Amino acid sequence: MEKEKHHIVPYRVYFYILLALITMTFMSIGLVHINLGGYSVLGALIFSTIKSTLVLTWFMHLKFDEPFLRIMVVFVILVFAALLFITYLDYFFR
Amino acid sequence: MYILSNTVNASNFVSGVDKAFLLIMGISFVFLIGLTFTMLYFMYKYNNKKNPIATQIKGSNTLEVIWTVIPTILVLIMFYYGWAGWAPMRKAPKDTFNIKVTGRMWNYLFEYENGKKTDTLFVPMDKAVKLKLVSLDVIHGFFIPAFRIKEDVVPGREKMAWFIPQREGLFELFCTVYCGMNHSYMGSTVKVMPQPKFDAWYIDTIKHVSVAVDSPTATGQRIMKNIGCFACHTVDGTKLIGPTFKGIYGSKVVIQTNGQEHEVTADDAYIKRSIYDPNADIVKGFNKGLMQPYTGLLSEGDVQQITAYLKSLK
Amino acid sequence: MQTAVPILHEVSYLEYKGKYKGLFSWILSTDHKRIGLMYMYAMMTFFLIGVMLGLAMKLELIAPGRTIMGPQTYNALFTVHGVIMIFMIVIPGLPAVFGNFMLPIMIGAKDVAFPKLNLLSWYIYMTGSILVICSVLFGNGIPDTGWTFYAPYSFKTGTNLLPAIFGAFVLGFASILTGLNFIVTIHRMRCPGMTWLKMPLFAWSLYGTAWIQLLATPVVGITLVLVALERIFGIGVFDPALGGDPVLYQHLFWIYSHPAVYVMILPAMGAISEIIPTFSQKHIFGYKAIVASTIAIAFVGYFVWGHHMFTSGMSGTAQYTFSILTFIVAIPSAIKVFNWISTMHKGSINPDIPFLWAISFIFVFMIGGFSGLVLGALATNVYVHDTAFVVAHFHFIVFGGVGFAFFGAIHYWYPKMFGRMYDKAWAKIGWAFFFVGFLTLYSPMFYLGMMGMPRRYYDYLPEFHAANILSTLGSWVMAFGLLIIIINLFRSAKNGAIAPMNPWNGKTLEWTVPSPPPTENFEDIPVYGEKDGPYEY
Amino acid sequence: MENVTQHSEPHYDPEASKLGMWLFIFTELLLFGGLFIVYSIYRFLNPVAFQLAGEELNVVIGAINTIILLVSSMTIAMSTTALQQKNKKLTLFLLIVTVVLALVFLVNKYFEWGTKFHHGIWPGSPHLINDMSKGEILFFGLYFVMTGLHALHIIIGMIFILVALKRVQKGTVNADRPSLLENAGLYWHLVDLIWIFLFPLFYLIH
Ligand code: HEA
Ligand code: HEA
Ligand code: CUA
Ligand SMILES: [Cu+2]
C-alpha cells in the first residue's frame, strides 16, 4: 500500500473538465429561457447532476480511488434520495 | 381496562382497534413466555456444573430461514389488522353532523352549525359526527380514549376526525400533544345523548343564558374563567405565562411595539387592544405569539365586563 | 538500567506517566482507554442528574394534583430529563465508553485512527453537555418543550431554549466525529488476518452505529439550527403563520431521532453478543446472521421515522408505508434474539453477573420490542400514541435495553478496565433490586397508557392513581438497586481483588492483554491465522 | 531513562485521512441535504411564489459566482498535480489564486445580500413579513439560510486552504505527504458541489 504511487492527473485534463462545467452552466442558464414548463426544474437538475458527477470523478479523484469509496459515495447519495422519496410519500399524496 | 370493559363499542372504531390490539398482544405473549422459558431452561439444563463442556455449534441456515420467515409472516398479519382497524378512520361518510373544534392554549371550543358554542362536546348517539380541527397557536392533540380516536390539531391546517358514538354517557377527552404549561388540564368531556335528547339540547338556546349574578364584576370573572384567561394570568401578583392582572388597571406598562419600547397606561382602550390584538404590543419580559387574538370569541360587551373586573383587582 | 525497559512497557494505561501530571494526564491524554473512562465519569455525573429528575417526576405523579411542584416545573423536568438521557447518555453511551475503550483492543490496534480527534470529540461532548446544563441554570426559565422540541411551541415558549438546542447540536458533532473515527479505525486498523467476517460482533455493531451517526446526525443538526434561527429571526420555515409547516419539522426531527434509537440499541446488542458466547463458552450461533441483521437494522431503521407521526396528519400512503417498514425493521431484532438464545443451547453456562444482566436484557428488550409492535400497527398506534404506553415502551427498550446492556458490559469488562474484580454478591443483590424495581416502575405505565392516560401529564384523573403509586414505589426500589451497584463498582476500583487477565475465559483479543491493558495495548500487533476467530472455543 | 513508551509512533496513513475526509464530506452532504429536503417540499407546496421570488435574484451575479467557484475548483485540483510534480512555486501560486477567488466570491455575496437588505429583505424583516406572500417568505428565509451556510463553508474552506498553503511553504506537506492538501481540495470541491445545486435552485426559477 505504501508503495502505491498516486495517479497524477495532467493539468490539461482539469482544464477540459472546467470547460465542460462552464459550458453546462451556460446551457442550464439558457435552458431557463426556453419555456419548458414543469420540465425546466428537471432540466436544471439533470445538468447539475452531470456537473457534480464530473466534479466527483475528476476533481475529487474518485476515478483513481479504491472502488469502495465510489460505492460509499453512491450509497450515501442513494440514502439521501430515499429520504427525499419517502418524505414525498407524505406531501405528494396529502 | 378500556380495552376490555366499559367502552366496548363506545364508537364504531373500537372493535377494529381492539382486535388489532389483542392479536398483537396475543402473539407477543406467546413469544415472550416461550422464549423466556427456553432461556431459563437452557440456563438450568446447560449450567456449567451439569454440562462442563460446551458443544460447539456455529449455526444453521435452516433455522435462520425459519426464524426469518415466520416472524415476517406474523408481522405482516399484524400490519394487516392494524391497517384494517385504521383505514375507516380516514374517510368520513357523506352525511355527517359537523362540529368545529378550536384548540388553543389550553382549552377546546366546540362550535355547532347553528352557532352554539360549548366547552364540552355534545354529540348525538348513532350518528356520524365529523369534527373540523383547527388550532390557533401550537399543536394540540385531540384524543377520546373511549372512541379510540386521536388526531393532532395542527395550526395552519384544517384536520378532520370522525366517529359514530354508540353508547350513551360521559367520556373523557384529552389533549395529547404537549402544548405548554397547562397541557395536562386541557381536557374536557364528551357527552353522548340519544338523538331526541340531543335535539332538545341542540335547539334550546335559552338555557345557556347565565343565571343572575350578584356583584357587578362577577360576569367579567365568569367570562374569563370560561374562556381560560387564568391559564396564563393570575390575579394574585404572580407571573405565569402572561403578566398578572393584579393592579393592572391604571398602572404604567412598558411595552414593545415593533421592537420599540415605550410606556403606556393600562386603560380601557389598552386592555381592549391587548385582548383583540395582543401581538401588536408586547409587554416587556414576555414573548410574542403566546396569547392569541380573541376577536370573534369575545364581544365588545364581554370585553367591557372583563375590564370592569380588572378594575376591581387592586 | 537496560532491564527496566520491558517492564516499563507493561505499565498499565492507568499508571502510565506521560508528559503531564495528575488531572492533565487525563484531560490531555489521547489514549483511547483514558478517553473512554473520561466519557464514563462525565456520563455518570450527568446520568445521576437525569435519574434525580426522573425520581422527582415520579414523586410528583404519586398523587393527582399538586404534590411537590407546579406544572411548569414538571414540564421542565421531563424536558431536561429527556434531553440529558437521550442526547447525553444513551446516544453516546456505549460507543463512547466501551467503543472507545474496547474497539481498538478488540481489533488488535494500538489506538483509534485519529487519537487527537478522539480527544477533541470528548471536549465537544463536554461543551455540549455544559450548554445543556446552562439552559437550566441561567436565563428566564428552564426549557419546557419535551426532548422533541416540536415546532411551533419550541419557538413560542418564553423559556431559555436556545442553549439547550445549541447544546444538542454540539453534542451531535461529538457523535459524528466519534462515528467517523470508528469507521476509519475499522477500515484501516484491523490486525493482519482479521477479515471483516472475523471481526467481533461488538465491533460490527459499532460499525453499523457509526454509519447512522454519520448520516443521520447532520439532519437533526440543521433542523435544530433552523429552529434556533426561527426563534431569533423568525425566518418562517416551521411557523405556520409565515407559511411554514410544523409537520415538516417532525419529519426532519425523526429522520434523525428514529435512527438514533438504533444508535442506542445496536452497540447494546453488540455487547450482549459478546457476553452470551463467553458465558456459554460456545461459539456464537449464526455469526453471519447477526452481522447481517446489524446492517439491516442500521439501514432499514433509516426509513421508518414516520411511525412517530401517525396522528400528525401525514398522507395515508405515507402512513401505511411507514407502518410496514416499521414491522420489517423488527425482524432483524427477532433474528438476533433467536440467535442469542440458540447460543445458550448446549453451552456450558456460567450464570455469573454479566450473564444475568444479559438475559434480563433479552427479557426486557422483548417486552419493549413487542410494545413497539403495538405502536407500529396503525390502528393501535392511533390509540396509544402519546400516552403512557409510549413512555413504557421506550423506557423498557431504551433503558431496559441500553441501560441493562450498559450494566452488563460494565460488569463484563470491569476486570479488564480496572484490573480488579468487584464484589459479586453485592453485584447480584444490586441487580435483583434493580430488575424488580424496573418492572414495578414501568409495567404500570403500559396499563396507564391502555387506559388512556396521555404522556407529559402533570396531573391525571383519580382513576389512574393506584397504578401511579405502584410505579413510584418501583422507582425507589430501582434507585436503591442502582445505588448498590454504583457503590460496589466504585469501591472495588480501589479495594477489589486483583483480576486475572482473562477471568471469564473469553476469546476476543481484549482478553489476551494484561488487565488493565498497557498504554499501547499490544507489544506486538496480534495476527489472526486461518483458524483464529473471536469465538473459537 | 524516564519515558520509554513512546506514544503511537507518528505513523502516516494517507488512506485513513482520505477516508476520514470523505466521511466528513458525507455528513456535510446530509447537512445540506436536510435543507434541500425543506427547500424541495416548500417549492412543491408554493410553486408560484417561489418562481416570483426567484426572479428577484440576480442571475448574472449568480452565474459569475458559479464560474468563480468552478475555476477555483480547478486551480486547487491542479495544485495537487503541481505538488506531486514537486513544483512548489506553482502549487503555492495555484493555492493563492484559489483563496483569492474564494474572497471574490464572498465579496460578490456581500454585495448581493447588501442589495437585498437595501430592498428591505432580510430574515424576518417587516417588508418580508407584511408585504409578501407566505411562499416568498419561505423562499427568502431559505435563501438566506442556505447561501449563508454555504458562505460559512467557503470561509472554513479558505482557512483550510490557508493552513495547507502554510504547510506547503514549510515543506511539511510535500510530494510524499500530500494528504493535507488533498483533503483541503476535497473539502473545497464539496463547497463547489453544493453550489452547483444551489445555483439553479435559487437563481434559475422562471
Ligand atoms: C433503544 C431505543 C429503541 C428501540 C430499539 C426501539 C425499537 C422499536 N420501536 Fe421504539 N421508540 C423509542 C426507542 C426505541 N424503540 C423511543 C425513545 C420512542 C419515543 C420517542 C418519543 O416520542 O419521545 C419510541 C417510540 C416508538 C414509536 C412511536 C410511538 C408513538 O409516539 O406513537 C413506535 C411506533 O411504531 C415504535 C416502534 C418500535 C419498533 C417496532 C421497534 C422494533 O425495533 C422492536 C423490535 C424488537 C422486537 C420485536 C422484540 C424481539 C423479537 C422477538 C423476541 C421475536 C419475535 C418477534 C416477532 C414475532 C415479530 N417506537
Ligand atoms: C436512557 C433514557 C432514560 C432513562 C434511563 C430514564 C430514567 C427514568 N425515567 Fe425517563 N424518559 C426518557 C428517557 C429515560 N428515562 C425520555 C427520552 C423521556 C421523554 C421525555 C419527553 O417527554 O420529552 C422520559 C420521560 C419520563 C417520564 C414521563 C414524563 C411524562 O410523559 O409525563 C417519566 C415519568 O415518570 C420518567 C421517569 C423516569 C425515571 C423514574 C427514571 C430513572 O430515574 C430510573 C432510575 C435509573 C436507573 C436506576 C439506572 C439506569 C441505568 C442506565 C440507563 C445506564 C447508565 C449509563 C451510564 C452511566 C453511561 N421518564
Ligand atoms: Cu393542548 Cu396539550
Ligand atoms: Cu422510532
PDB file of N, CA and C in Angstrom, chain C residues 1-51:
ATOM      1  N   MET C   1      20.448   0.605  33.232  1.00  0.00           N
ATOM      2  CA  MET C   1      19.044   0.278  33.519  1.00  0.00           C
ATOM      3  C   MET C   1      18.347  -0.347  32.310  1.00  0.00           C
ATOM      4  N   GLN C   2      19.120  -1.104  31.551  1.00  0.00           N
ATOM      5  CA  GLN C   2      18.527  -1.708  30.363  1.00  0.00           C
ATOM      6  C   GLN C   2      17.338  -2.612  30.695  1.00  0.00           C
ATOM      7  N   THR C   3      17.476  -3.352  31.822  1.00  0.00           N
ATOM      8  CA  THR C   3      16.456  -4.349  32.144  1.00  0.00           C
ATOM      9  C   THR C   3      15.088  -3.748  32.405  1.00  0.00           C
ATOM     10  N   ALA C   4      15.083  -2.480  32.760  1.00  0.00           N
ATOM     11  CA  ALA C   4      13.805  -1.872  33.104  1.00  0.00           C
ATOM     12  C   ALA C   4      12.908  -1.723  31.889  1.00  0.00           C
ATOM     13  N   VAL C   5      13.489  -1.745  30.733  1.00  0.00           N
ATOM     14  CA  VAL C   5      12.697  -1.412  29.542  1.00  0.00           C
ATOM     15  C   VAL C   5      11.482  -2.307  29.339  1.00  0.00           C
ATOM     16  N   PRO C   6      11.664  -3.627  29.307  1.00  0.00           N
ATOM     17  CA  PRO C   6      10.466  -4.437  29.063  1.00  0.00           C
ATOM     18  C   PRO C   6       9.418  -4.288  30.147  1.00  0.00           C
ATOM     19  N   ILE C   7       9.845  -4.079  31.381  1.00  0.00           N
ATOM     20  CA  ILE C   7       8.872  -3.924  32.453  1.00  0.00           C
ATOM     21  C   ILE C   7       8.076  -2.640  32.245  1.00  0.00           C
ATOM     22  N   LEU C   8       8.773  -1.592  31.897  1.00  0.00           N
ATOM     23  CA  LEU C   8       8.074  -0.330  31.688  1.00  0.00           C
ATOM     24  C   LEU C   8       7.067  -0.442  30.556  1.00  0.00           C
ATOM     25  N   HIS C   9       7.367  -1.289  29.628  1.00  0.00           N
ATOM     26  CA  HIS C   9       6.425  -1.481  28.539  1.00  0.00           C
ATOM     27  C   HIS C   9       5.095  -1.986  29.041  1.00  0.00           C
ATOM     28  N   GLU C  10       5.121  -2.680  30.163  1.00  0.00           N
ATOM     29  CA  GLU C  10       3.908  -3.267  30.667  1.00  0.00           C
ATOM     30  C   GLU C  10       3.100  -2.317  31.547  1.00  0.00           C
ATOM     31  N   VAL C  11       3.588  -1.105  31.756  1.00  0.00           N
ATOM     32  CA  VAL C  11       2.873  -0.183  32.632  1.00  0.00           C
ATOM     33  C   VAL C  11       1.459   0.009  32.119  1.00  0.00           C
ATOM     34  N   SER C  12       0.491  -0.137  33.029  1.00  0.00           N
ATOM     35  CA  SER C  12      -0.886  -0.080  32.571  1.00  0.00           C
ATOM     36  C   SER C  12      -1.250   1.356  32.223  1.00  0.00           C
ATOM     37  N   TYR C  13      -2.295   1.464  31.430  1.00  0.00           N
ATOM     38  CA  TYR C  13      -2.691   2.797  30.995  1.00  0.00           C
ATOM     39  C   TYR C  13      -3.104   3.666  32.172  1.00  0.00           C
ATOM     40  N   LEU C  14      -3.482   2.999  33.290  1.00  0.00           N
ATOM     41  CA  LEU C  14      -3.927   3.787  34.437  1.00  0.00           C
ATOM     42  C   LEU C  14      -2.749   4.450  35.144  1.00  0.00           C
ATOM     43  N   GLU C  15      -1.613   3.759  35.120  1.00  0.00           N
ATOM     44  CA  GLU C  15      -0.476   4.296  35.858  1.00  0.00           C
ATOM     45  C   GLU C  15       0.494   5.052  34.983  1.00  0.00           C
ATOM     46  N   TYR C  16       0.317   4.894  33.717  1.00  0.00           N
ATOM     47  CA  TYR C  16       1.268   5.468  32.784  1.00  0.00           C
ATOM     48  C   TYR C  16       1.502   6.947  33.048  1.00  0.00           C
ATOM     49  N   LYS C  17       2.771   7.340  33.118  1.00  0.00           N
ATOM     50  CA  LYS C  17       3.110   8.762  33.322  1.00  0.00           C
ATOM     51  C   LYS C  17       3.590   9.326  32.004  1.00  0.00           C
ATOM     52  N   GLY C  18       2.845  10.219  31.482  1.00  0.00           N
ATOM     53  CA  GLY C  18       3.248  10.811  30.210  1.00  0.00           C
ATOM     54  C   GLY C  18       3.851  12.167  30.441  1.00  0.00           C
ATOM     55  N   LYS C  19       3.624  13.025  29.490  1.00  0.00           N
ATOM     56  CA  LYS C  19       4.169  14.375  29.568  1.00  0.00           C
ATOM     57  C   LYS C  19       3.543  15.150  30.723  1.00  0.00           C
ATOM     58  N   TYR C  20       2.296  14.845  31.033  1.00  0.00           N
ATOM     59  CA  TYR C  20       1.579  15.667  32.004  1.00  0.00           C
ATOM     60  C   TYR C  20       1.317  14.902  33.284  1.00  0.00           C
ATOM     61  N   LYS C  21       1.042  15.670  34.332  1.00  0.00           N
ATOM     62  CA  LYS C  21       0.820  15.053  35.644  1.00  0.00           C
ATOM     63  C   LYS C  21      -0.646  15.192  36.041  1.00  0.00           C
ATOM     64  N   GLY C  22      -1.053  14.335  36.941  1.00  0.00           N
ATOM     65  CA  GLY C  22      -2.356  14.480  37.590  1.00  0.00           C
ATOM     66  C   GLY C  22      -3.511  14.572  36.612  1.00  0.00           C
ATOM     67  N   LEU C  23      -4.381  15.515  36.883  1.00  0.00           N
ATOM     68  CA  LEU C  23      -5.576  15.674  36.074  1.00  0.00           C
ATOM     69  C   LEU C  23      -5.228  15.852  34.601  1.00  0.00           C
ATOM     70  N   PHE C  24      -4.162  16.604  34.338  1.00  0.00           N
ATOM     71  CA  PHE C  24      -3.820  16.882  32.945  1.00  0.00           C
ATOM     72  C   PHE C  24      -3.434  15.619  32.202  1.00  0.00           C
ATOM     73  N   SER C  25      -2.890  14.650  32.941  1.00  0.00           N
ATOM     74  CA  SER C  25      -2.524  13.423  32.241  1.00  0.00           C
ATOM     75  C   SER C  25      -3.787  12.713  31.758  1.00  0.00           C
ATOM     76  N   TRP C  26      -4.928  13.126  32.264  1.00  0.00           N
ATOM     77  CA  TRP C  26      -6.178  12.580  31.738  1.00  0.00           C
ATOM     78  C   TRP C  26      -6.764  13.487  30.684  1.00  0.00           C
ATOM     79  N   ILE C  27      -6.989  14.746  31.035  1.00  0.00           N
ATOM     80  CA  ILE C  27      -7.752  15.569  30.095  1.00  0.00           C
ATOM     81  C   ILE C  27      -6.940  15.986  28.879  1.00  0.00           C
ATOM     82  N   LEU C  28      -5.641  15.704  28.871  1.00  0.00           N
ATOM     83  CA  LEU C  28      -4.881  15.967  27.658  1.00  0.00           C
ATOM     84  C   LEU C  28      -4.423  14.668  27.014  1.00  0.00           C
ATOM     85  N   SER C  29      -4.921  13.547  27.524  1.00  0.00           N
ATOM     86  CA  SER C  29      -4.470  12.259  27.001  1.00  0.00           C
ATOM     87  C   SER C  29      -5.184  11.929  25.697  1.00  0.00           C
ATOM     88  N   THR C  30      -4.441  11.369  24.758  1.00  0.00           N
ATOM     89  CA  THR C  30      -5.100  10.910  23.540  1.00  0.00           C
ATOM     90  C   THR C  30      -5.245   9.394  23.552  1.00  0.00           C
ATOM     91  N   ASP C  31      -4.986   8.784  24.692  1.00  0.00           N
ATOM     92  CA  ASP C  31      -5.137   7.344  24.814  1.00  0.00           C
ATOM     93  C   ASP C  31      -6.621   6.989  24.796  1.00  0.00           C
ATOM     94  N   HIS C  32      -7.005   6.114  23.884  1.00  0.00           N
ATOM     95  CA  HIS C  32      -8.432   5.813  23.739  1.00  0.00           C
ATOM     96  C   HIS C  32      -9.019   5.264  25.034  1.00  0.00           C
ATOM     97  N   LYS C  33      -8.194   4.575  25.854  1.00  0.00           N
ATOM     98  CA  LYS C  33      -8.745   3.995  27.077  1.00  0.00           C
ATOM     99  C   LYS C  33      -9.044   5.076  28.106  1.00  0.00           C
ATOM    100  N   ARG C  34      -8.119   6.025  28.211  1.00  0.00           N
ATOM    101  CA  ARG C  34      -8.393   7.120  29.153  1.00  0.00           C
ATOM    102  C   ARG C  34      -9.589   7.940  28.691  1.00  0.00           C
ATOM    103  N   ILE C  35      -9.674   8.183  27.392  1.00  0.00           N
ATOM    104  CA  ILE C  35     -10.816   8.959  26.898  1.00  0.00           C
ATOM    105  C   ILE C  35     -12.114   8.217  27.195  1.00  0.00           C
ATOM    106  N   GLY C  36     -12.083   6.906  27.002  1.00  0.00           N
ATOM    107  CA  GLY C  36     -13.272   6.116  27.314  1.00  0.00           C
ATOM    108  C   GLY C  36     -13.683   6.290  28.765  1.00  0.00           C
ATOM    109  N   LEU C  37     -12.712   6.235  29.652  1.00  0.00           N
ATOM    110  CA  LEU C  37     -13.052   6.405  31.070  1.00  0.00           C
ATOM    111  C   LEU C  37     -13.548   7.805  31.360  1.00  0.00           C
ATOM    112  N   MET C  38     -12.946   8.785  30.681  1.00  0.00           N
ATOM    113  CA  MET C  38     -13.411  10.161  30.933  1.00  0.00           C
ATOM    114  C   MET C  38     -14.858  10.332  30.507  1.00  0.00           C
ATOM    115  N   TYR C  39     -15.201   9.715  29.366  1.00  0.00           N
ATOM    116  CA  TYR C  39     -16.612   9.737  28.974  1.00  0.00           C
ATOM    117  C   TYR C  39     -17.461   9.111  30.069  1.00  0.00           C
ATOM    118  N   MET C  40     -16.955   8.005  30.610  1.00  0.00           N
ATOM    119  CA  MET C  40     -17.776   7.300  31.576  1.00  0.00           C
ATOM    120  C   MET C  40     -18.012   8.148  32.825  1.00  0.00           C
ATOM    121  N   TYR C  41     -16.961   8.787  33.314  1.00  0.00           N
ATOM    122  CA  TYR C  41     -17.163   9.597  34.518  1.00  0.00           C
ATOM    123  C   TYR C  41     -18.104  10.760  34.241  1.00  0.00           C
ATOM    124  N   ALA C  42     -17.904  11.400  33.083  1.00  0.00           N
ATOM    125  CA  ALA C  42     -18.788  12.520  32.757  1.00  0.00           C
ATOM    126  C   ALA C  42     -20.230  12.041  32.687  1.00  0.00           C
ATOM    127  N   MET C  43     -20.420  10.898  31.997  1.00  0.00           N
ATOM    128  CA  MET C  43     -21.784  10.412  31.831  1.00  0.00           C
ATOM    129  C   MET C  43     -22.411  10.034  33.154  1.00  0.00           C
ATOM    130  N   MET C  44     -21.630   9.383  34.011  1.00  0.00           N
ATOM    131  CA  MET C  44     -22.145   9.021  35.321  1.00  0.00           C
ATOM    132  C   MET C  44     -22.711  10.244  36.023  1.00  0.00           C
ATOM    133  N   THR C  45     -21.963  11.345  35.971  1.00  0.00           N
ATOM    134  CA  THR C  45     -22.405  12.556  36.649  1.00  0.00           C
ATOM    135  C   THR C  45     -23.727  13.044  36.059  1.00  0.00           C
ATOM    136  N   PHE C  46     -23.740  13.156  34.730  1.00  0.00           N
ATOM    137  CA  PHE C  46     -24.965  13.647  34.103  1.00  0.00           C
ATOM    138  C   PHE C  46     -26.105  12.662  34.344  1.00  0.00           C
ATOM    139  N   PHE C  47     -25.733  11.391  34.314  1.00  0.00           N
ATOM    140  CA  PHE C  47     -26.747  10.364  34.482  1.00  0.00           C
ATOM    141  C   PHE C  47     -27.415  10.494  35.839  1.00  0.00           C
ATOM    142  N   LEU C  48     -26.609  10.771  36.862  1.00  0.00           N
ATOM    143  CA  LEU C  48     -27.219  10.906  38.180  1.00  0.00           C
ATOM    144  C   LEU C  48     -28.168  12.087  38.206  1.00  0.00           C
ATOM    145  N   ILE C  49     -27.817  13.172  37.525  1.00  0.00           N
ATOM    146  CA  ILE C  49     -28.756  14.296  37.445  1.00  0.00           C
ATOM    147  C   ILE C  49     -30.057  13.835  36.792  1.00  0.00           C
ATOM    148  N   GLY C  50     -29.898  13.132  35.667  1.00  0.00           N
ATOM    149  CA  GLY C  50     -31.081  12.653  34.956  1.00  0.00           C
ATOM    150  C   GLY C  50     -31.945  11.759  35.823  1.00  0.00           C
ATOM    151  N   VAL C  51     -31.313  10.882  36.577  1.00  0.00           N
ATOM    152  CA  VAL C  51     -32.061   9.977  37.449  1.00  0.00           C
ATOM    153  C   VAL C  51     -32.821  10.753  38.515  1.00  0.00           C
TER     154      VAL C  51
END
